[in-house]
Coordinates of C-alpha atoms in Angstrom, one line a residue:
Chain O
X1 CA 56.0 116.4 71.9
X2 CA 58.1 119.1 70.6
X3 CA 57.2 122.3 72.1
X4 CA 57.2 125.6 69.8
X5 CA 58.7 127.8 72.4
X6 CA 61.8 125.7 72.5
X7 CA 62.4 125.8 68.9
X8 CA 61.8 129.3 69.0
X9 CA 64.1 129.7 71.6
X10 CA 67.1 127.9 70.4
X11 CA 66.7 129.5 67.3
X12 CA 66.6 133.0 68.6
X13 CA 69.8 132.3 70.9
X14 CA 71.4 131.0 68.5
X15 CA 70.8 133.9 66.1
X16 CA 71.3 136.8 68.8
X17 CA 74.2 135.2 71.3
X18 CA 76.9 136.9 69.2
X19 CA 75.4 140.2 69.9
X20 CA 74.0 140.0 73.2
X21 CA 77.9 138.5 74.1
X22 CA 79.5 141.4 72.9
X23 CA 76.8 143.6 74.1
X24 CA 78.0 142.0 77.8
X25 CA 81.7 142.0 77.2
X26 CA 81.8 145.8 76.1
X27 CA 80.1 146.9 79.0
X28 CA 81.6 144.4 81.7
X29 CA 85.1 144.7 83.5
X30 CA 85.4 140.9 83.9
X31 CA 84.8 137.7 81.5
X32 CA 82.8 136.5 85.2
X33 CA 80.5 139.6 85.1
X34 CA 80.0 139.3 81.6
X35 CA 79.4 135.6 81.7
X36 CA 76.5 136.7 84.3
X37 CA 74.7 138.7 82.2
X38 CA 74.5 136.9 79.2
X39 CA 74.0 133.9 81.4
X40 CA 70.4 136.0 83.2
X41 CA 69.5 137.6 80.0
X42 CA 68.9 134.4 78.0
X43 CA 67.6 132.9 81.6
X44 CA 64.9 135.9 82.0
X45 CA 64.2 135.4 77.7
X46 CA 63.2 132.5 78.3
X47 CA 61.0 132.7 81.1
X48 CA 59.4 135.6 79.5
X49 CA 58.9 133.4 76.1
X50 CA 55.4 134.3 75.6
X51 CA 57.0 138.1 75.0
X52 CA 59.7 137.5 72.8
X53 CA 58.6 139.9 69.2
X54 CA 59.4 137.8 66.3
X55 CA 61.8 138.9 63.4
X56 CA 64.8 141.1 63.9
X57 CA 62.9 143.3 66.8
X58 CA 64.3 140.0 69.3
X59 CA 67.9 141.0 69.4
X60 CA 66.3 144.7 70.3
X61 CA 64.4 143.6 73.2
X62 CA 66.9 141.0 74.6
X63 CA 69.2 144.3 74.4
X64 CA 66.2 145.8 76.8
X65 CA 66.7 143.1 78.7
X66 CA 70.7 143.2 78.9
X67 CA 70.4 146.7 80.0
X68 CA 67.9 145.8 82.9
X69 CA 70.2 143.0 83.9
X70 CA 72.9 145.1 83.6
X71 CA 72.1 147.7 85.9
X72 CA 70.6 145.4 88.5
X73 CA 74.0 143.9 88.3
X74 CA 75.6 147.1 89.1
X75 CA 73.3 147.0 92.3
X76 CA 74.8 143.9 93.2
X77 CA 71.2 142.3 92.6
X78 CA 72.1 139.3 90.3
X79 CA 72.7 136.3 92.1
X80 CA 75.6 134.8 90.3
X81 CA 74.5 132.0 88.2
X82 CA 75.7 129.0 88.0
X83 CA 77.5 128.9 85.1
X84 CA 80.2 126.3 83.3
X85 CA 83.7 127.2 83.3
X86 CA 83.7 127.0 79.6
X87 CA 81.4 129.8 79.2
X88 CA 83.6 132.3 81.6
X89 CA 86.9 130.7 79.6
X90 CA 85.2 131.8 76.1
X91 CA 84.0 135.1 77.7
X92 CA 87.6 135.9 79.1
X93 CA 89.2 134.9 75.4
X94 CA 87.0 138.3 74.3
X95 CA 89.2 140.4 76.8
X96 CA 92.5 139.3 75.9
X97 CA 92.6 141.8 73.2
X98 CA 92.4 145.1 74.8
X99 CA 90.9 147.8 72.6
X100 CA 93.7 150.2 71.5
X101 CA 95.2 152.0 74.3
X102 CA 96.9 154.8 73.1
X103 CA 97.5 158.2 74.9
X104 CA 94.1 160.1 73.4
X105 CA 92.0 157.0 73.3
X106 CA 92.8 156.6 77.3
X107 CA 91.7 160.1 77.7
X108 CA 88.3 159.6 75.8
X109 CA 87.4 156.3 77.9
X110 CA 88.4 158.3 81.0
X111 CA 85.6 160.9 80.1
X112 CA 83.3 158.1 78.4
X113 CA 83.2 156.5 82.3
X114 CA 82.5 159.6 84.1
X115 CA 79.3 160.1 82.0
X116 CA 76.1 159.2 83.7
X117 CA 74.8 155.6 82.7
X118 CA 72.1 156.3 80.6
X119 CA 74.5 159.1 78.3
X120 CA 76.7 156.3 78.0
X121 CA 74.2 153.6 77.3
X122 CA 72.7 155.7 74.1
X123 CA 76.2 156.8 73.1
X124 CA 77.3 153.1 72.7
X125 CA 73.9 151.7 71.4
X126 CA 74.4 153.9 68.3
X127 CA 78.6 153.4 68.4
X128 CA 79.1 150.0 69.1
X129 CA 75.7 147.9 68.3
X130 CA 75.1 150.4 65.2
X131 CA 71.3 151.2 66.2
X132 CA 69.2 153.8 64.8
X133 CA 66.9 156.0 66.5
X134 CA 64.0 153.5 66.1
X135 CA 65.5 150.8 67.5
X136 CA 66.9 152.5 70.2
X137 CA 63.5 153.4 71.0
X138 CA 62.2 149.7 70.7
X139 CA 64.8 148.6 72.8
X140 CA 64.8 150.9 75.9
X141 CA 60.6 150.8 75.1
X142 CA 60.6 154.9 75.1
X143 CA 59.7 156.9 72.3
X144 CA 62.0 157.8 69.7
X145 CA 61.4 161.3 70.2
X146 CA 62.9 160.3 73.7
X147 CA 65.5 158.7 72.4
X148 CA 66.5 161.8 69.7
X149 CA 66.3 164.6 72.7
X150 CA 68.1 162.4 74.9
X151 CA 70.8 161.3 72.8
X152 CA 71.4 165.4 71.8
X153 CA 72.1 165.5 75.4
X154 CA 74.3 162.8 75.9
X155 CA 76.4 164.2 72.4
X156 CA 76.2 167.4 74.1
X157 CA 77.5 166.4 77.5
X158 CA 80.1 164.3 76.1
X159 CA 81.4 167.1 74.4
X160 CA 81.3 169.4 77.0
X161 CA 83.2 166.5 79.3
X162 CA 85.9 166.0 76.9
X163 CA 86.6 170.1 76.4
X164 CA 86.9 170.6 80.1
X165 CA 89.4 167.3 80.2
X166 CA 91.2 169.1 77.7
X167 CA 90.8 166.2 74.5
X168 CA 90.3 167.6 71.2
X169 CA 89.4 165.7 67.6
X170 CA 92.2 166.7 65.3
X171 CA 90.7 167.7 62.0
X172 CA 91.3 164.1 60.6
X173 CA 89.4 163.1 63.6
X174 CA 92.5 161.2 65.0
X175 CA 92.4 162.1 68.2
X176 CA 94.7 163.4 70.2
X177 CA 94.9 165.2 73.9
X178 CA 95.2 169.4 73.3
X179 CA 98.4 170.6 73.6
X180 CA 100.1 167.8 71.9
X181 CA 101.5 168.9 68.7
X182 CA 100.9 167.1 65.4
Chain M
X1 CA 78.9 170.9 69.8
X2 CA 80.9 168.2 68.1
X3 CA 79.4 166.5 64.7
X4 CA 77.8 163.4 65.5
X5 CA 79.7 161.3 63.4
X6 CA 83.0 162.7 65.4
X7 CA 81.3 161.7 68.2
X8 CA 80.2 157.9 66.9
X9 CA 84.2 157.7 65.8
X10 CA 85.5 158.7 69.4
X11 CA 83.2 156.0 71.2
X12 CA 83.8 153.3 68.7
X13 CA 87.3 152.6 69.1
X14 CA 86.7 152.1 73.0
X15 CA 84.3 148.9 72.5
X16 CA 86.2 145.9 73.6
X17 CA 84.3 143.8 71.3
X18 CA 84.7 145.8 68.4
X19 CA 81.5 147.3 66.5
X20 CA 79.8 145.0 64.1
X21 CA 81.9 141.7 65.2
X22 CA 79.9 138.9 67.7
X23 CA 81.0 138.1 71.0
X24 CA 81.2 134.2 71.7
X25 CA 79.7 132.1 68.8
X26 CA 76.6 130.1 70.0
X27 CA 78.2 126.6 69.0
X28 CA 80.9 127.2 71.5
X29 CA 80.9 124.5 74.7
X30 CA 79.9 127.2 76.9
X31 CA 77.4 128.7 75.3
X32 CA 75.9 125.0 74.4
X33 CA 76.2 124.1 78.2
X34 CA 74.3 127.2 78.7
X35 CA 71.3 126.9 76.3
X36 CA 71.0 123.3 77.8
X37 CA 71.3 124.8 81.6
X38 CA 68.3 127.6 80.8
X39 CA 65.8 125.1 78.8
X40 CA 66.1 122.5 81.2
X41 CA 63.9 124.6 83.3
X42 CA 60.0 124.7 82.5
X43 CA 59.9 128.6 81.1
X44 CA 56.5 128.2 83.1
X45 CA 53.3 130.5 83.2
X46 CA 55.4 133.8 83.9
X47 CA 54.6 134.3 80.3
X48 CA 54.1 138.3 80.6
X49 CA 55.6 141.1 81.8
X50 CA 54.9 141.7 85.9
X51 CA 52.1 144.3 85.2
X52 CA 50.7 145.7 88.2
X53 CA 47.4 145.4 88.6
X54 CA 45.9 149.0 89.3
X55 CA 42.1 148.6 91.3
X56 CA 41.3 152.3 91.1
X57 CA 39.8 153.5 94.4
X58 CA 38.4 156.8 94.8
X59 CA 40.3 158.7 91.8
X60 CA 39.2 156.6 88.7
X61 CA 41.9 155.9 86.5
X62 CA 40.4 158.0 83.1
X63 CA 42.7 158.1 79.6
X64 CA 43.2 161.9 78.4
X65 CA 43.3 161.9 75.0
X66 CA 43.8 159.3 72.9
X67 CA 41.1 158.2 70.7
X68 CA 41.8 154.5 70.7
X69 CA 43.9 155.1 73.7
X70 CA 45.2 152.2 76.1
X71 CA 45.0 151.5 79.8
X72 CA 46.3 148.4 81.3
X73 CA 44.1 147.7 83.8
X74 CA 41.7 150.0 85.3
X75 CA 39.3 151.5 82.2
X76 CA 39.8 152.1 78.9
X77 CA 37.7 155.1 77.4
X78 CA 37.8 155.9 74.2
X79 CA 35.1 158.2 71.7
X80 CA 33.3 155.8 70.0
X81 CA 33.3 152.9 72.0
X82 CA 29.4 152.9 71.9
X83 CA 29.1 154.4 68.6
X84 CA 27.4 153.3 65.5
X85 CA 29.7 150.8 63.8
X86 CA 28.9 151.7 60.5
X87 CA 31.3 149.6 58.6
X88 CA 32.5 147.4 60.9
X89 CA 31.6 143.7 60.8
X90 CA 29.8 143.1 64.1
X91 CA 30.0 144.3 67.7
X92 CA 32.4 142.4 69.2
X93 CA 34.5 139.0 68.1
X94 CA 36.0 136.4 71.0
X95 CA 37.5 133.5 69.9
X96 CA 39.9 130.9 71.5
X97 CA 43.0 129.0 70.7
X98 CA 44.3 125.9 71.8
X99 CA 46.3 127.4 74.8
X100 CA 43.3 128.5 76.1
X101 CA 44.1 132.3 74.8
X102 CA 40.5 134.2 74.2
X103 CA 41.2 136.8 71.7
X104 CA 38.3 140.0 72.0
X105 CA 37.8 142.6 69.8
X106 CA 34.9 145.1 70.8
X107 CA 33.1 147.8 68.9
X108 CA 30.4 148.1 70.2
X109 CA 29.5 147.5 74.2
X110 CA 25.4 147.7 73.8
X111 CA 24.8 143.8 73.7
X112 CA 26.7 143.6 77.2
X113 CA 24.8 140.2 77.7
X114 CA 25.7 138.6 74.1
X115 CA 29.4 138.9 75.2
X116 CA 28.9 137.8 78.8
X117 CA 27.6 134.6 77.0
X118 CA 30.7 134.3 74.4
X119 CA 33.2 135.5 77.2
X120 CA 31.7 132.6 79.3
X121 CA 31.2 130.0 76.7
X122 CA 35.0 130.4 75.5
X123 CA 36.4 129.7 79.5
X124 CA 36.2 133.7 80.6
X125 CA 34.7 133.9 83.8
X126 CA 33.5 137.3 82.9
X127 CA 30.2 139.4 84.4
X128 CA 29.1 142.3 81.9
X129 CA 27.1 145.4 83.3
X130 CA 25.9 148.0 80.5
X131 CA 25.7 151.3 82.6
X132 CA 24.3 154.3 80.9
X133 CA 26.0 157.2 81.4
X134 CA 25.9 159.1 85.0
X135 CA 25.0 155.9 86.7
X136 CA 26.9 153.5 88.5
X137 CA 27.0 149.9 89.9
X138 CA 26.6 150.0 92.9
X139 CA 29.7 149.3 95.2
X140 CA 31.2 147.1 97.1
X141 CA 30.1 144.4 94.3
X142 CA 32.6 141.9 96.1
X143 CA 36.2 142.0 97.1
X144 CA 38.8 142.5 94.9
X145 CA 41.2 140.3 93.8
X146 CA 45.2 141.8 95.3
X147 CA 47.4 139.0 93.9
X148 CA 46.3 139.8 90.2
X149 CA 48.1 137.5 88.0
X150 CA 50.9 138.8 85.9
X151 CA 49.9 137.9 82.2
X152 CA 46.0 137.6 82.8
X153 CA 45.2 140.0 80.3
X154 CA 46.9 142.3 77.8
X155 CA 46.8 146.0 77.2
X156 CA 43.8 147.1 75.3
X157 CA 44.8 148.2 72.3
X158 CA 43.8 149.6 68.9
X159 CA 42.3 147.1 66.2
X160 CA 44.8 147.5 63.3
X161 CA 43.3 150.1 60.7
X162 CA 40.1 151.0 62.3
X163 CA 39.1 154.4 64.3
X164 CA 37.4 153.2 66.8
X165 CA 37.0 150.1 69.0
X166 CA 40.1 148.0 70.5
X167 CA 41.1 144.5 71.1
X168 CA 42.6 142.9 74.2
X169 CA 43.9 138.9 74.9
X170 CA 43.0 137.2 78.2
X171 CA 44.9 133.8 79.3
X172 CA 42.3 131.7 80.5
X173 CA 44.8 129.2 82.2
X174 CA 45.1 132.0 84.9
X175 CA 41.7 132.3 86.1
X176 CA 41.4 130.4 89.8
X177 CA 38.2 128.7 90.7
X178 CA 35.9 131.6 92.6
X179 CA 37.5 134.5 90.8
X180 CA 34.9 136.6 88.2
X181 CA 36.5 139.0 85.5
X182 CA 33.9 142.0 86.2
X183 CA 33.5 144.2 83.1
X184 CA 31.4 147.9 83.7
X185 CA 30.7 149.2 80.3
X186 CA 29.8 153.0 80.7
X187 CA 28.4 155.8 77.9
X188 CA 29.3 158.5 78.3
X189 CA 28.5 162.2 77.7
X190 CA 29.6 163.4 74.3
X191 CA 29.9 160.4 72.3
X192 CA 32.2 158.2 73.7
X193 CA 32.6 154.9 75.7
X194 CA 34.5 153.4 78.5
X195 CA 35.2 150.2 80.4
X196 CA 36.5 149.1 83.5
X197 CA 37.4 145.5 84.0
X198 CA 38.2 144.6 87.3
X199 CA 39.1 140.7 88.8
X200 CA 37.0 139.9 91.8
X201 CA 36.3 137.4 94.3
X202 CA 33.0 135.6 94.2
X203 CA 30.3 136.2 94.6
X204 CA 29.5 139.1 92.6
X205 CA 26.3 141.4 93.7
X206 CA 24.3 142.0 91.0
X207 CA 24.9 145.5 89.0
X208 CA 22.5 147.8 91.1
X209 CA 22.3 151.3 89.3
X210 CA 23.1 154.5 91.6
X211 CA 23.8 158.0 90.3
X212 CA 27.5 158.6 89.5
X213 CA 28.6 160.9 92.4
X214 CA 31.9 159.9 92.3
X215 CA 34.2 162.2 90.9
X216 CA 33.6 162.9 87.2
X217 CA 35.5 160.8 84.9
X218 CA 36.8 163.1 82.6
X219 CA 35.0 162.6 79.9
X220 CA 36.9 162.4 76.1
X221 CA 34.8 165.0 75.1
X222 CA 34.3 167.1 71.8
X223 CA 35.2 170.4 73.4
X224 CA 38.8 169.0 74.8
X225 CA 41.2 168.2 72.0
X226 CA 44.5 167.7 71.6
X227 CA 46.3 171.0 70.8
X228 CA 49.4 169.4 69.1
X229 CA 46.6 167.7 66.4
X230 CA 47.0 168.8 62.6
X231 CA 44.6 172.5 63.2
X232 CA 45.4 172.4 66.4
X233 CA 47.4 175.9 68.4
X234 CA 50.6 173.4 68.5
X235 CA 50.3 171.8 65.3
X236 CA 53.1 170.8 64.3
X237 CA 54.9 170.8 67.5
X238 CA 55.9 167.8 69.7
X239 CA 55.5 168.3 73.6
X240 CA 55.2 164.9 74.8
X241 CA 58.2 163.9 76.5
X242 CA 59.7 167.2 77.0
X243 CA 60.4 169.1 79.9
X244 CA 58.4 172.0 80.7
X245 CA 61.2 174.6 80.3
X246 CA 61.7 173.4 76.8
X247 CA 57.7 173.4 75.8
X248 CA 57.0 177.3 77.4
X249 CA 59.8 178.7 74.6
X250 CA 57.2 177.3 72.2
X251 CA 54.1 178.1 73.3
X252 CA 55.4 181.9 73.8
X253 CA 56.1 182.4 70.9
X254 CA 52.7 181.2 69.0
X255 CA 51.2 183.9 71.5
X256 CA 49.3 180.9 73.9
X257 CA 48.8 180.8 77.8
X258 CA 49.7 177.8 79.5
X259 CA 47.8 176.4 82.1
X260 CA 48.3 173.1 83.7
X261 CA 46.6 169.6 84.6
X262 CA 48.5 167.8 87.4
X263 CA 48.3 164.3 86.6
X264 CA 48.1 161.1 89.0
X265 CA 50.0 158.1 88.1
X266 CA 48.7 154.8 89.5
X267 CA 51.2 152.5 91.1
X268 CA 53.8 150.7 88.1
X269 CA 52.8 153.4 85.7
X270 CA 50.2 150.7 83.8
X271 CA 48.8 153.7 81.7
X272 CA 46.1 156.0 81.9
X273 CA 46.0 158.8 84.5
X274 CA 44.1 160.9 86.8
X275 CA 43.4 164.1 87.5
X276 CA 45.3 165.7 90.6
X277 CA 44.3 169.5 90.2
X278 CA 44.4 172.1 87.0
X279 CA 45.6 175.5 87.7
X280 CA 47.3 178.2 85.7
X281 CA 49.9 179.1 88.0
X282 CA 53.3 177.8 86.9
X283 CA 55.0 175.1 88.0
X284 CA 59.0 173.8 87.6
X285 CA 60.8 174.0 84.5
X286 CA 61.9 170.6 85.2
X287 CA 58.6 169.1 85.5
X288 CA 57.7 166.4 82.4
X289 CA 54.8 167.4 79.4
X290 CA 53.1 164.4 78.1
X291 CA 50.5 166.0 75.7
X292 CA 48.5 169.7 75.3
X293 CA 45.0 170.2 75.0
X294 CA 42.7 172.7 74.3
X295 CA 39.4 173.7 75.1
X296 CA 37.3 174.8 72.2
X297 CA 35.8 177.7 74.1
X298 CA 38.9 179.2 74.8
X299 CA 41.1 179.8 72.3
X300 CA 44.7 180.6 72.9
X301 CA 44.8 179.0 76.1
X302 CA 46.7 175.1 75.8
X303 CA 46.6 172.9 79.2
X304 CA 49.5 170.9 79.4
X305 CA 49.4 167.6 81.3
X306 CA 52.5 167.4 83.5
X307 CA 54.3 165.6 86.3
X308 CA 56.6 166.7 88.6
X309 CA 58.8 163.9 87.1
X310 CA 59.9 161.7 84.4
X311 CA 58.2 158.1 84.0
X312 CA 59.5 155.2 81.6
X313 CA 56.7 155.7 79.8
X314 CA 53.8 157.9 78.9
X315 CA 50.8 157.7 80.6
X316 CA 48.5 159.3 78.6
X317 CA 49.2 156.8 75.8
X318 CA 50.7 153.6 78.2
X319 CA 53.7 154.0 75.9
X320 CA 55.1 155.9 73.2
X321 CA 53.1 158.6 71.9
X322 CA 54.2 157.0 68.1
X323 CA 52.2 154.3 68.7
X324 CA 48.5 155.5 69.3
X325 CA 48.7 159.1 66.9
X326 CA 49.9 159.2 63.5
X327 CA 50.1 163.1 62.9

């Protein structure tokens, strides 16, 4: 007998596995680690089936789950999984282009990794998975009031970060490090 | 500080996947091998969340404010629980799907036998006591169940588009033989209603009423409101999820005192809270606001219910504060 939760489940992977890869590879050093946690991620979504919100709210809470994978990871608590090689091949094809790596953009990523992890987390949820407020909030499961004053602070301590390291937007918001000239 | 869109356009060139694009495409070999790999395990009965289960003890886990507020596991109070359902269709409705899900909607606790029966009848090995208000069952009942079963029941929670009354799901596939679901249905003073539902080993004494002389529930009364309500001395002004340094500013300047309720948090934060201590004198900037009230015999005084530190959700509502109040 065909059972539901599978079909749901192949079809939700299917749909979200683009995202929730580039979610991992943006936030991972290595194709390995990144292979882990998409590799847990889909492994917890699936043994948490019965929770899984239908509609577009899925891809929001396998990010919640991502994130919790994620920062277990950091705390060396994910066993590594066992994984085929073809899923650490496809993930290390995703680092072979290096984001640009010019002077300023070296800079910013400097001061983008000395923020603390949850400044960073908000910062790239809205940058780099385009979320709003509201799906922030669905995804880390706070409030979006949460989300607005805690984002402020991240934008704010970013800021403050990149004027003591010196880097400046220039008013075409290239950026540049200060005391370069134009 | 910078404009947020200079911000956005700083981070986004750093993304090593760039924004918008997918990572791997799921009809790659890998991620193929790896859809096989997860589904070839049963996804098994670990269908919910680990919720802790929360047996209060002495304190009794109570729910501030929120009309049709939510508490995982210890009691659910709410005004009108007990009231008149003028309106509604019937006191209570359990039915049962074919994964042996019972689905309960209550308005009304008064017919506390009528549900035992349809709790029973539908595979919910469920005791119901109705308590009038400053009595108690008797304790100890029977032992409580420690190893409470992660995805037993769900978080009560409001029936879509009505005021009063709430609706929880219990998974009958996770009762074991010689457990009872023990559900204490309480009036109490000023209106409202309250229930504690609590897993325990059998047998089960009989409810014997004593006088309450535990320490007072506190009661979602008339006279304790919720200052940020539309009326209210913080209308209009959000203080859930804020420190306490950022709420005083505010409450200055309207001309209000601030005094304080120290809340308890049961273990895993399953929501609800109790009630540590009030006092007036201050306490740390730094400390977390998750609602205001008011007392309608003293005006200009708002009590802010605070912790000495931030949880991942808040208590008084067992979530966000979006999701029980519309203001």
């Amino acid at each position: 007998m065909d059972d539901p939760r599978l079909a749901r489940f192949e079809a939700v992977y299917r749909e979200t596995y683009g995202q929730i890869t580039a979610y991992a590879v943006r936030r991972c050093d290595s194709p390995q680690d990144a292979a882990d946690i998409v590799a847990e991620t889909f492994t917890v979504a699936w043994r948490r089936i019965g929770e899984l919100p239908p509609g577009e709210e899925a891809v929001l809470w396998l990010y919640g789950v991502a994130r919790n994978v994620l920062a277990n990871h950091r705390r060396g608590e994910v066993r590594r999984q066992a994984r085929s090689v073809e899923l650490d091949a496809e993930m290390a094809d995703l680092y072979g282009a290096a984001p640009d790596s010019g002077v300023a953009l070296t800079a910013i990523a400097e001061v983008f990794r000395s923020l603390p992890d949850d400044d960073r987390e908000l910062l790239s949820l809205v940058a780099w998975e385009g979320l709003d407020r509201h799906q922030i909030a669905t995804a880390l499961g706070v409030s979006r009031n949460a989300v607005r004053i805690r984002l402020h602070r991240a934008r704010r301590r970013f800021s403050r970060a990149l004027a003591e390291a010196g880097v400046r937007p220039t008013p075409e918001s290239r950026l540049v490090p200060a005391g370069r000239s134009l | 500080m910078k404009h947020i869109d200079e911000i956005e356009t700083m981070v986004r060139p750093l993304a090593r996947v760039a924004p918008g694009r997918h990572g791997g495409s799921p009809s790659g070999a890998g991620a193929r091998t790896l859809l096989a790999s997860i589904t070839s395990e049963d996804p098994g009965t670990a269908v919910a969340a680990p919720r802790r289960a929360w047996r209060y003890g002495p304190r009794r886990l109570v729910l501030g404010l929120a009309a049709a507020a939510v508490v995982a596991t210890g009691v659910v109070v709410g005004p009108g629980l007990l009231q008149d359902g003028h309106g509604v269709s019937a006191a209570y409705a359990v039915t049962r799907d074919a994964d042996g899900i019972v689905y309960i909607e209550v308005r009304d606790f008064r017919d506390a036998a009528g549900l035992q029966k349809r709790l029973r009848d539908l595979g919910v090995p469920a005791i119901v006591d109705y308590v009038p208000a400053d009595k108690k069952c008797g304790e100890p009942r029977a032992t409580y169940v420690r190893d409470f079963p992660p995805g037993l029941y769900s978080v009560p929670e409001n029936i879509p588009g009505e005021r009063t009354g709430w609706r929880m799901r219990i998974d009958t596939k996770l009762f074991k033989p010689g457990q009872t679901f023990v559900w204490t249905i309480t009036d109490l003073p000023g209106g409202g209603g309250g229930t504690s539902t609590i897993l325990m080993h059998d047998p089960v004494a009989p409810c014997v009423l004593v006088p309450d002389d535990t320490p007072k529930m506190k009661v979602v009364d008339s006279s304790s409101r919720r200052a940020t309500r539309k009326g209210g001395s913080l209308a209009g002004y959000r203080v859930d999820e804020k420190t306490v340094g950022e709420v005083l500013p505010e409450i200055e300047k309207r001309g209000l005192k601030a005094t304080y309720l120290i809340m308890a948090i049961p273990p895993g934060n399953p929501g609800g809270f109790g009630e540590l201590r009030r006092q007036d004198t201050p306490v740390g900037d730094d400390w977390i606001v998750w609602e205001a009230e008011e007392d309608k015999g003293a005006p200009g005084v708002v009590r802010l219910l605070v912790t000495d530190k931030r949880y991942d959700r808040n208590p008084v509502y067992g979530g966000p504060r979006d999701d029980v109040i519309r203001d």
